[in-house]
């Protein structure tokens, strides 16, 4: 990427960077939007200025800074056929902010939140695609400003967000403009819409601004359309493009609609919140693994931050509703944050012969069950590498190599996502040295050798046939062979006395007298 940046600075025309095509599409899209009356001349000039700013900065950027800004340019170009006043404001403000950021900063860590002080909008870092407008994050910030009774910040952000709203199903909505989990942009989130209605209604009360209250009521119009039927009742779609039954989204939506209804007196919202609550109560037991919460119904364990989030939401709902199910699971999931992983051992491994390493019985396989996602390490003479595993049955290998023979008793050290640790003794394993020669029988039929052997510590036999006659000796090498087979022996002319020497991988050798071997004729 540094070489590409250097080429751009030198003005090489041998290969045009892809963002030049994207910028052309952007400018064509602006022209189209003006011609269709979707934006006015002033908006078009601002949008073109944002695109030109990116074009000026891109050739000067190194490595990942270049890659991130170019990705945002490509993203904005992807909507060139649909620019209008509100969508254009969101996309081109995001492009201008990314241009200013990457002109003087390296790309931030994933999930970093950065504010654009010019209008109070927040952006979240996504590696490879820059700083993205994230509706849920912004309305979460607006809720915080209202809770902090910070009217200046609340008013600035509320106005910036209303200006970025689009009309969906007769209501107001906020779009996500990046691809995520199979969803093609622009997509919306039921949970984000609920938090938007809550935050705007609360901001309207704090600021005594009826336009914000009215905006929150328009937001609510979209929310019933963003639910789906679950086994126990309606469930909010975290992402409009899929049917995942996500616990934290449902709980947050209940709280948000309760707040929205309290601020606006919207009884339809209160009724929907009650139905969502009943659905959540009915399905809560199925989100409990017994040791942790599930992120989505039938899915994997929730990451730590989402498990903690669910505990907070359940605690709030328990206080508000006095529902005993919420109280029970707030306590149960809260206890999971303090309990160390439970480990159960599987069957004991058999004896191993780790040296020489021949691919046969070189390691011990330890099977274990762990109660929740943990980082596990086998503690033994030579400690294993840490491995992250989910709840359920797993196995780890111990391959000691040159280790003294003896009986070794390992333990499994398991640490959950919080840092709670447990140590569990596992069955002992015997490390042996192979000192026994293989059992081999063999015979000659003419010049063809037939053999059969066995050895419980080696995967193969190294075979050679020693032949002698007065004044001469030879060795016929057959190489590594299976324990049962045949081979044609090619010996010099004459009659030879033959002995088969069969060695295992440790060098233990068995000799079998074969009798007379007639060499090749002529």
PDB file of N, CA and C in Angstrom, residues 407-495:
ATOM      1  N   UNK A 407       4.488 -41.989  35.335  1.00  0.00           N
ATOM      2  CA  UNK A 407       3.059 -41.669  35.365  1.00  0.00           C
ATOM      3  C   UNK A 407       2.908 -40.182  35.650  1.00  0.00           C
ATOM      4  N   UNK A 408       2.153 -39.496  34.805  1.00  0.00           N
ATOM      5  CA  UNK A 408       1.945 -38.051  34.924  1.00  0.00           C
ATOM      6  C   UNK A 408       0.462 -37.776  35.137  1.00  0.00           C
ATOM      7  N   UNK A 409       0.184 -36.898  36.094  1.00  0.00           N
ATOM      8  CA  UNK A 409      -1.201 -36.524  36.395  1.00  0.00           C
ATOM      9  C   UNK A 409      -1.376 -35.038  36.100  1.00  0.00           C
ATOM     10  N   UNK A 410      -2.050 -34.699  35.003  1.00  0.00           N
ATOM     11  CA  UNK A 410      -2.226 -33.291  34.653  1.00  0.00           C
ATOM     12  C   UNK A 410      -3.446 -32.683  35.337  1.00  0.00           C
ATOM     13  N   UNK A 411      -3.552 -31.384  35.266  1.00  0.00           N
ATOM     14  CA  UNK A 411      -4.767 -30.687  35.656  1.00  0.00           C
ATOM     15  C   UNK A 411      -5.137 -29.728  34.533  1.00  0.00           C
ATOM     16  N   UNK A 412      -6.395 -29.356  34.485  1.00  0.00           N
ATOM     17  CA  UNK A 412      -6.854 -28.405  33.475  1.00  0.00           C
ATOM     18  C   UNK A 412      -7.173 -27.087  34.176  1.00  0.00           C
ATOM     19  N   UNK A 413      -6.454 -26.053  33.784  1.00  0.00           N
ATOM     20  CA  UNK A 413      -6.682 -24.710  34.325  1.00  0.00           C
ATOM     21  C   UNK A 413      -7.623 -23.987  33.382  1.00  0.00           C
ATOM     22  N   UNK A 414      -8.782 -23.595  33.885  1.00  0.00           N
ATOM     23  CA  UNK A 414      -9.805 -22.946  33.056  1.00  0.00           C
ATOM     24  C   UNK A 414     -10.125 -21.575  33.625  1.00  0.00           C
ATOM     25  N   UNK A 415     -10.138 -20.564  32.749  1.00  0.00           N
ATOM     26  CA  UNK A 415     -10.433 -19.183  33.148  1.00  0.00           C
ATOM     27  C   UNK A 415     -11.558 -18.665  32.264  1.00  0.00           C
ATOM     28  N   UNK A 416     -12.651 -18.204  32.875  1.00  0.00           N
ATOM     29  CA  UNK A 416     -13.769 -17.708  32.074  1.00  0.00           C
ATOM     30  C   UNK A 416     -13.513 -16.278  31.610  1.00  0.00           C
ATOM     31  N   UNK A 417     -14.480 -15.706  30.907  1.00  0.00           N
ATOM     32  CA  UNK A 417     -14.302 -14.382  30.305  1.00  0.00           C
ATOM     33  C   UNK A 417     -14.130 -13.287  31.345  1.00  0.00           C
ATOM     34  N   UNK A 418     -14.626 -13.529  32.563  1.00  0.00           N
ATOM     35  CA  UNK A 418     -14.515 -12.530  33.622  1.00  0.00           C
ATOM     36  C   UNK A 418     -13.158 -12.600  34.303  1.00  0.00           C
ATOM     37  N   UNK A 419     -12.560 -13.816  34.314  1.00  0.00           N
ATOM     38  CA  UNK A 419     -11.304 -14.029  35.015  1.00  0.00           C
ATOM     39  C   UNK A 419     -11.421 -15.036  36.144  1.00  0.00           C
ATOM     40  N   UNK A 420     -12.630 -15.576  36.387  1.00  0.00           N
ATOM     41  CA  UNK A 420     -12.796 -16.631  37.386  1.00  0.00           C
ATOM     42  C   UNK A 420     -12.088 -17.896  36.907  1.00  0.00           C
ATOM     43  N   UNK A 421     -11.352 -18.536  37.802  1.00  0.00           N
ATOM     44  CA  UNK A 421     -10.519 -19.674  37.394  1.00  0.00           C
ATOM     45  C   UNK A 421     -10.828 -20.905  38.228  1.00  0.00           C
ATOM     46  N   UNK A 422     -10.611 -22.064  37.614  1.00  0.00           N
ATOM     47  CA  UNK A 422     -10.723 -23.338  38.319  1.00  0.00           C
ATOM     48  C   UNK A 422      -9.617 -24.266  37.830  1.00  0.00           C
ATOM     49  N   UNK A 423      -9.223 -25.199  38.691  1.00  0.00           N
ATOM     50  CA  UNK A 423      -8.235 -26.224  38.344  1.00  0.00           C
ATOM     51  C   UNK A 423      -8.839 -27.590  38.624  1.00  0.00           C
ATOM     52  N   UNK A 424      -8.819 -28.454  37.629  1.00  0.00           N
ATOM     53  CA  UNK A 424      -9.449 -29.765  37.730  1.00  0.00           C
ATOM     54  C   UNK A 424      -8.435 -30.841  37.396  1.00  0.00           C
ATOM     55  N   UNK A 425      -8.259 -31.810  38.326  1.00  0.00           N
ATOM     56  CA  UNK A 425      -7.355 -32.925  38.065  1.00  0.00           C
ATOM     57  C   UNK A 425      -7.936 -33.837  36.992  1.00  0.00           C
ATOM     58  N   UNK A 426      -7.083 -34.261  36.074  1.00  0.00           N
ATOM     59  CA  UNK A 426      -7.477 -35.161  35.000  1.00  0.00           C
ATOM     60  C   UNK A 426      -6.869 -36.539  35.248  1.00  0.00           C
ATOM     61  N   UNK A 427      -7.326 -37.565  34.541  1.00  0.00           N
ATOM     62  CA  UNK A 427      -6.785 -38.911  34.761  1.00  0.00           C
ATOM     63  C   UNK A 427      -5.291 -38.970  34.450  1.00  0.00           C
ATOM     64  N   UNK A 428      -4.552 -39.810  35.179  1.00  0.00           N
ATOM     65  CA  UNK A 428      -3.110 -39.933  34.916  1.00  0.00           C
ATOM     66  C   UNK A 428      -2.843 -40.620  33.582  1.00  0.00           C
ATOM     67  N   UNK A 429      -1.668 -40.355  33.051  1.00  0.00           N
ATOM     68  CA  UNK A 429      -1.242 -40.995  31.818  1.00  0.00           C
ATOM     69  C   UNK A 429       0.155 -41.563  32.039  1.00  0.00           C
ATOM     70  N   UNK A 430       0.392 -42.763  31.513  1.00  0.00           N
ATOM     71  CA  UNK A 430       1.702 -43.390  31.641  1.00  0.00           C
ATOM     72  C   UNK A 430       2.524 -43.150  30.384  1.00  0.00           C
ATOM     73  N   UNK A 431       3.704 -42.591  30.580  1.00  0.00           N
ATOM     74  CA  UNK A 431       4.655 -42.403  29.483  1.00  0.00           C
ATOM     75  C   UNK A 431       5.609 -43.591  29.499  1.00  0.00           C
ATOM     76  N   UNK A 432       5.726 -44.298  28.369  1.00  0.00           N
ATOM     77  CA  UNK A 432       6.567 -45.490  28.297  1.00  0.00           C
ATOM     78  C   UNK A 432       7.664 -45.321  27.261  1.00  0.00           C
ATOM     79  N   UNK A 433       8.699 -46.110  27.426  1.00  0.00           N
ATOM     80  CA  UNK A 433       9.712 -46.273  26.387  1.00  0.00           C
ATOM     81  C   UNK A 433       9.517 -47.649  25.778  1.00  0.00           C
ATOM     82  N   UNK A 434       9.607 -47.737  24.496  1.00  0.00           N
ATOM     83  CA  UNK A 434       9.434 -49.018  23.814  1.00  0.00           C
ATOM     84  C   UNK A 434      10.756 -49.773  23.828  1.00  0.00           C
ATOM     85  N   UNK A 435      10.809 -50.837  24.602  1.00  0.00           N
ATOM     86  CA  UNK A 435      12.033 -51.647  24.690  1.00  0.00           C
ATOM     87  C   UNK A 435      11.818 -53.070  24.193  1.00  0.00           C
ATOM     88  N   UNK A 436      10.615 -53.363  23.739  1.00  0.00           N
ATOM     89  CA  UNK A 436      10.302 -54.704  23.286  1.00  0.00           C
ATOM     90  C   UNK A 436      10.399 -54.791  21.766  1.00  0.00           C
ATOM     91  N   UNK A 437      11.070 -55.801  21.298  1.00  0.00           N
ATOM     92  CA  UNK A 437      11.166 -56.021  19.856  1.00  0.00           C
ATOM     93  C   UNK A 437       9.810 -56.467  19.317  1.00  0.00           C
ATOM     94  N   UNK A 438       9.491 -56.137  18.072  1.00  0.00           N
ATOM     95  CA  UNK A 438       8.208 -56.547  17.508  1.00  0.00           C
ATOM     96  C   UNK A 438       8.118 -58.064  17.363  1.00  0.00           C
ATOM     97  N   UNK A 439       6.895 -58.560  17.371  1.00  0.00           N
ATOM     98  CA  UNK A 439       6.664 -59.984  17.107  1.00  0.00           C
ATOM     99  C   UNK A 439       6.507 -60.155  15.607  1.00  0.00           C
ATOM    100  N   UNK A 440       7.332 -61.006  15.031  1.00  0.00           N
ATOM    101  CA  UNK A 440       7.338 -61.145  13.581  1.00  0.00           C
ATOM    102  C   UNK A 440       7.486 -62.621  13.211  1.00  0.00           C
ATOM    103  N   UNK A 441       6.699 -63.045  12.252  1.00  0.00           N
ATOM    104  CA  UNK A 441       6.901 -64.357  11.635  1.00  0.00           C
ATOM    105  C   UNK A 441       7.059 -64.126  10.138  1.00  0.00           C
ATOM    106  N   UNK A 442       7.870 -64.960   9.475  1.00  0.00           N
ATOM    107  CA  UNK A 442       8.134 -64.750   8.052  1.00  0.00           C
ATOM    108  C   UNK A 442       8.528 -66.077   7.415  1.00  0.00           C
ATOM    109  N   UNK A 443       8.360 -66.140   6.083  1.00  0.00           N
ATOM    110  CA  UNK A 443       8.750 -67.336   5.338  1.00  0.00           C
ATOM    111  C   UNK A 443       9.027 -66.954   3.903  1.00  0.00           C
ATOM    112  N   UNK A 444       9.783 -67.840   3.230  1.00  0.00           N
ATOM    113  CA  UNK A 444      10.090 -67.651   1.820  1.00  0.00           C
ATOM    114  C   UNK A 444       9.319 -68.676   0.994  1.00  0.00           C
ATOM    115  N   UNK A 445       8.806 -68.220  -0.140  1.00  0.00           N
ATOM    116  CA  UNK A 445       8.225 -69.113  -1.145  1.00  0.00           C
ATOM    117  C   UNK A 445       8.940 -68.793  -2.444  1.00  0.00           C
ATOM    118  N   UNK A 446       9.994 -69.558  -2.734  1.00  0.00           N
ATOM    119  CA  UNK A 446      10.837 -69.199  -3.861  1.00  0.00           C
ATOM    120  C   UNK A 446      11.627 -67.953  -3.491  1.00  0.00           C
ATOM    121  N   UNK A 447      11.492 -66.921  -4.304  1.00  0.00           N
ATOM    122  CA  UNK A 447      12.180 -65.663  -3.999  1.00  0.00           C
ATOM    123  C   UNK A 447      11.231 -64.619  -3.389  1.00  0.00           C
ATOM    124  N   UNK A 448       9.997 -65.009  -3.079  1.00  0.00           N
ATOM    125  CA  UNK A 448       9.053 -64.044  -2.478  1.00  0.00           C
ATOM    126  C   UNK A 448       9.000 -64.231  -0.967  1.00  0.00           C
ATOM    127  N   UNK A 449       9.186 -63.115  -0.280  1.00  0.00           N
ATOM    128  CA  UNK A 449       9.151 -63.092   1.177  1.00  0.00           C
ATOM    129  C   UNK A 449       7.745 -62.721   1.638  1.00  0.00           C
ATOM    130  N   UNK A 450       7.221 -63.451   2.594  1.00  0.00           N
ATOM    131  CA  UNK A 450       5.950 -63.142   3.254  1.00  0.00           C
ATOM    132  C   UNK A 450       6.224 -62.919   4.731  1.00  0.00           C
ATOM    133  N   UNK A 451       5.605 -61.862   5.286  1.00  0.00           N
ATOM    134  CA  UNK A 451       5.797 -61.609   6.709  1.00  0.00           C
ATOM    135  C   UNK A 451       4.498 -61.147   7.354  1.00  0.00           C
ATOM    136  N   UNK A 452       4.451 -61.326   8.655  1.00  0.00           N
ATOM    137  CA  UNK A 452       3.348 -60.837   9.482  1.00  0.00           C
ATOM    138  C   UNK A 452       3.931 -60.462  10.829  1.00  0.00           C
ATOM    139  N   UNK A 453       3.531 -59.304  11.356  1.00  0.00           N
ATOM    140  CA  UNK A 453       4.092 -58.874  12.622  1.00  0.00           C
ATOM    141  C   UNK A 453       3.094 -58.070  13.435  1.00  0.00           C
ATOM    142  N   UNK A 454       3.501 -57.686  14.644  1.00  0.00           N
ATOM    143  CA  UNK A 454       2.684 -56.828  15.514  1.00  0.00           C
ATOM    144  C   UNK A 454       3.597 -56.104  16.484  1.00  0.00           C
ATOM    145  N   UNK A 455       3.167 -54.892  16.845  1.00  0.00           N
ATOM    146  CA  UNK A 455       3.901 -54.067  17.822  1.00  0.00           C
ATOM    147  C   UNK A 455       2.960 -52.960  18.258  1.00  0.00           C
ATOM    148  N   UNK A 456       2.703 -52.843  19.549  1.00  0.00           N
ATOM    149  CA  UNK A 456       1.719 -51.861  19.999  1.00  0.00           C
ATOM    150  C   UNK A 456       2.303 -50.479  20.222  1.00  0.00           C
ATOM    151  N   UNK A 457       3.558 -50.256  19.822  1.00  0.00           N
ATOM    152  CA  UNK A 457       4.175 -48.951  20.058  1.00  0.00           C
ATOM    153  C   UNK A 457       4.796 -48.350  18.814  1.00  0.00           C
ATOM    154  N   UNK A 458       4.609 -48.980  17.665  1.00  0.00           N
ATOM    155  CA  UNK A 458       5.239 -48.479  16.449  1.00  0.00           C
ATOM    156  C   UNK A 458       4.287 -48.656  15.278  1.00  0.00           C
ATOM    157  N   UNK A 459       4.239 -47.688  14.341  1.00  0.00           N
ATOM    158  CA  UNK A 459       3.292 -47.796  13.230  1.00  0.00           C
ATOM    159  C   UNK A 459       3.802 -48.601  12.051  1.00  0.00           C
ATOM    160  N   UNK A 460       5.060 -49.003  12.040  1.00  0.00           N
ATOM    161  CA  UNK A 460       5.613 -49.680  10.890  1.00  0.00           C
ATOM    162  C   UNK A 460       6.798 -50.555  11.308  1.00  0.00           C
ATOM    163  N   UNK A 461       7.241 -51.377  10.370  1.00  0.00           N
ATOM    164  CA  UNK A 461       8.447 -52.182  10.531  1.00  0.00           C
ATOM    165  C   UNK A 461       9.469 -51.740   9.488  1.00  0.00           C
ATOM    166  N   UNK A 462      10.703 -51.588   9.920  1.00  0.00           N
ATOM    167  CA  UNK A 462      11.797 -51.336   8.983  1.00  0.00           C
ATOM    168  C   UNK A 462      12.438 -52.697   8.683  1.00  0.00           C
ATOM    169  N   UNK A 463      12.308 -53.130   7.417  1.00  0.00           N
ATOM    170  CA  UNK A 463      12.713 -54.491   7.062  1.00  0.00           C
ATOM    171  C   UNK A 463      13.973 -54.491   6.209  1.00  0.00           C
ATOM    172  N   UNK A 464      14.822 -55.446   6.532  1.00  0.00           N
ATOM    173  CA  UNK A 464      15.966 -55.728   5.666  1.00  0.00           C
ATOM    174  C   UNK A 464      16.263 -57.216   5.766  1.00  0.00           C
ATOM    175  N   UNK A 465      16.823 -57.746   4.699  1.00  0.00           N
ATOM    176  CA  UNK A 465      17.171 -59.172   4.669  1.00  0.00           C
ATOM    177  C   UNK A 465      18.682 -59.295   4.506  1.00  0.00           C
ATOM    178  N   UNK A 466      19.307 -59.934   5.494  1.00  0.00           N
ATOM    179  CA  UNK A 466      20.748 -60.177   5.425  1.00  0.00           C
ATOM    180  C   UNK A 466      20.978 -61.539   4.761  1.00  0.00           C
ATOM    181  N   UNK A 467      21.802 -61.572   3.698  1.00  0.00           N
ATOM    182  CA  UNK A 467      22.076 -62.836   3.004  1.00  0.00           C
ATOM    183  C   UNK A 467      23.587 -63.091   3.038  1.00  0.00           C
ATOM    184  N   UNK A 468      23.945 -64.358   3.222  1.00  0.00           N
ATOM    185  CA  UNK A 468      25.358 -64.743   3.305  1.00  0.00           C
ATOM    186  C   UNK A 468      25.595 -66.048   2.523  1.00  0.00           C
ATOM    187  N   UNK A 469      26.819 -66.151   2.055  1.00  0.00           N
ATOM    188  CA  UNK A 469      27.342 -67.410   1.537  1.00  0.00           C
ATOM    189  C   UNK A 469      28.858 -67.332   1.736  1.00  0.00           C
ATOM    190  N   UNK A 470      29.537 -68.427   1.629  1.00  0.00           N
ATOM    191  CA  UNK A 470      30.979 -68.381   1.899  1.00  0.00           C
ATOM    192  C   UNK A 470      31.679 -67.264   1.108  1.00  0.00           C
ATOM    193  N   UNK A 471      32.296 -66.377   1.824  1.00  0.00           N
ATOM    194  CA  UNK A 471      33.081 -65.311   1.211  1.00  0.00           C
ATOM    195  C   UNK A 471      32.276 -64.120   0.747  1.00  0.00           C
ATOM    196  N   UNK A 472      30.965 -64.059   1.041  1.00  0.00           N
ATOM    197  CA  UNK A 472      30.160 -62.920   0.569  1.00  0.00           C
ATOM    198  C   UNK A 472      29.000 -62.661   1.527  1.00  0.00           C
ATOM    199  N   UNK A 473      28.629 -61.401   1.626  1.00  0.00           N
ATOM    200  CA  UNK A 473      27.476 -60.997   2.445  1.00  0.00           C
ATOM    201  C   UNK A 473      26.814 -59.781   1.790  1.00  0.00           C
ATOM    202  N   UNK A 474      25.535 -59.746   1.820  1.00  0.00           N
ATOM    203  CA  UNK A 474      24.785 -58.641   1.250  1.00  0.00           C
ATOM    204  C   UNK A 474      23.601 -58.295   2.182  1.00  0.00           C
ATOM    205  N   UNK A 475      23.083 -57.085   1.975  1.00  0.00           N
ATOM    206  CA  UNK A 475      21.854 -56.676   2.683  1.00  0.00           C
ATOM    207  C   UNK A 475      20.842 -56.202   1.645  1.00  0.00           C
ATOM    208  N   UNK A 476      19.671 -56.785   1.686  1.00  0.00           N
ATOM    209  CA  UNK A 476      18.578 -56.376   0.807  1.00  0.00           C
ATOM    210  C   UNK A 476      17.630 -55.482   1.619  1.00  0.00           C
ATOM    211  N   UNK A 477      17.569 -54.188   1.280  1.00  0.00           N
ATOM    212  CA  UNK A 477      16.760 -53.223   2.033  1.00  0.00           C
ATOM    213  C   UNK A 477      15.346 -53.169   1.468  1.00  0.00           C
ATOM    214  N   UNK A 478      14.381 -53.365   2.340  1.00  0.00           N
ATOM    215  CA  UNK A 478      12.983 -53.286   1.941  1.00  0.00           C
ATOM    216  C   UNK A 478      12.318 -51.984   2.415  1.00  0.00           C
ATOM    217  N   UNK A 479      12.928 -51.300   3.380  1.00  0.00           N
ATOM    218  CA  UNK A 479      12.380 -50.039   3.877  1.00  0.00           C
ATOM    219  C   UNK A 479      11.246 -50.230   4.879  1.00  0.00           C
ATOM    220  N   UNK A 480      10.514 -49.145   5.124  1.00  0.00           N
ATOM    221  CA  UNK A 480       9.403 -49.180   6.079  1.00  0.00           C
ATOM    222  C   UNK A 480       8.190 -49.826   5.428  1.00  0.00           C
ATOM    223  N   UNK A 481       7.661 -50.821   6.117  1.00  0.00           N
ATOM    224  CA  UNK A 481       6.541 -51.569   5.579  1.00  0.00           C
ATOM    225  C   UNK A 481       5.465 -51.752   6.641  1.00  0.00           C
ATOM    226  N   UNK A 482       4.270 -52.119   6.188  1.00  0.00           N
ATOM    227  CA  UNK A 482       3.183 -52.420   7.108  1.00  0.00           C
ATOM    228  C   UNK A 482       3.448 -53.749   7.799  1.00  0.00           C
ATOM    229  N   UNK A 483       2.572 -54.097   8.732  1.00  0.00           N
ATOM    230  CA  UNK A 483       2.817 -55.296   9.534  1.00  0.00           C
ATOM    231  C   UNK A 483       2.451 -56.586   8.815  1.00  0.00           C
ATOM    232  N   UNK A 484       1.912 -56.452   7.643  1.00  0.00           N
ATOM    233  CA  UNK A 484       1.597 -57.668   6.895  1.00  0.00           C
ATOM    234  C   UNK A 484       1.819 -57.384   5.428  1.00  0.00           C
ATOM    235  N   UNK A 485       2.611 -58.236   4.763  1.00  0.00           N
ATOM    236  CA  UNK A 485       2.865 -57.989   3.359  1.00  0.00           C
ATOM    237  C   UNK A 485       3.804 -59.010   2.761  1.00  0.00           C
ATOM    238  N   UNK A 486       4.217 -58.721   1.522  1.00  0.00           N
ATOM    239  CA  UNK A 486       5.150 -59.601   0.827  1.00  0.00           C
ATOM    240  C   UNK A 486       6.024 -58.758  -0.079  1.00  0.00           C
ATOM    241  N   UNK A 487       7.158 -59.292  -0.453  1.00  0.00           N
ATOM    242  CA  UNK A 487       8.071 -58.579  -1.346  1.00  0.00           C
ATOM    243  C   UNK A 487       8.914 -59.613  -2.090  1.00  0.00           C
ATOM    244  N   UNK A 488       9.251 -59.290  -3.335  1.00  0.00           N
ATOM    245  CA  UNK A 488      10.117 -60.144  -4.137  1.00  0.00           C
ATOM    246  C   UNK A 488      11.562 -59.781  -3.826  1.00  0.00           C
ATOM    247  N   UNK A 489      12.355 -60.771  -3.421  1.00  0.00           N
ATOM    248  CA  UNK A 489      13.752 -60.538  -3.078  1.00  0.00           C
ATOM    249  C   UNK A 489      14.624 -60.776  -4.309  1.00  0.00           C
ATOM    250  N   UNK A 490      15.428 -59.794  -4.621  1.00  0.00           N
ATOM    251  CA  UNK A 490      16.331 -59.894  -5.772  1.00  0.00           C
ATOM    252  C   UNK A 490      17.754 -59.990  -5.237  1.00  0.00           C
ATOM    253  N   UNK A 491      18.310 -61.199  -5.315  1.00  0.00           N
ATOM    254  CA  UNK A 491      19.662 -61.445  -4.809  1.00  0.00           C
ATOM    255  C   UNK A 491      20.575 -61.856  -5.962  1.00  0.00           C
ATOM    256  N   UNK A 492      21.883 -61.661  -5.808  1.00  0.00           N
ATOM    257  CA  UNK A 492      22.822 -62.117  -6.845  1.00  0.00           C
ATOM    258  C   UNK A 492      22.719 -63.633  -7.044  1.00  0.00           C
ATOM    259  N   UNK A 493      23.296 -64.087  -8.158  1.00  0.00           N
ATOM    260  CA  UNK A 493      23.246 -65.523  -8.474  1.00  0.00           C
ATOM    261  C   UNK A 493      23.863 -66.349  -7.356  1.00  0.00           C
ATOM    262  N   UNK A 494      23.322 -67.514  -7.188  1.00  0.00           N
ATOM    263  CA  UNK A 494      23.851 -68.435  -6.200  1.00  0.00           C
ATOM    264  C   UNK A 494      22.836 -68.737  -5.123  1.00  0.00           C
ATOM    265  N   UNK A 495      23.287 -69.572  -4.159  1.00  0.00           N
ATOM    266  CA  UNK A 495      22.445 -69.951  -3.035  1.00  0.00           C
ATOM    267  C   UNK A 495      22.923 -69.196  -1.809  1.00  0.00           C
TER     268      UNK A 495
END
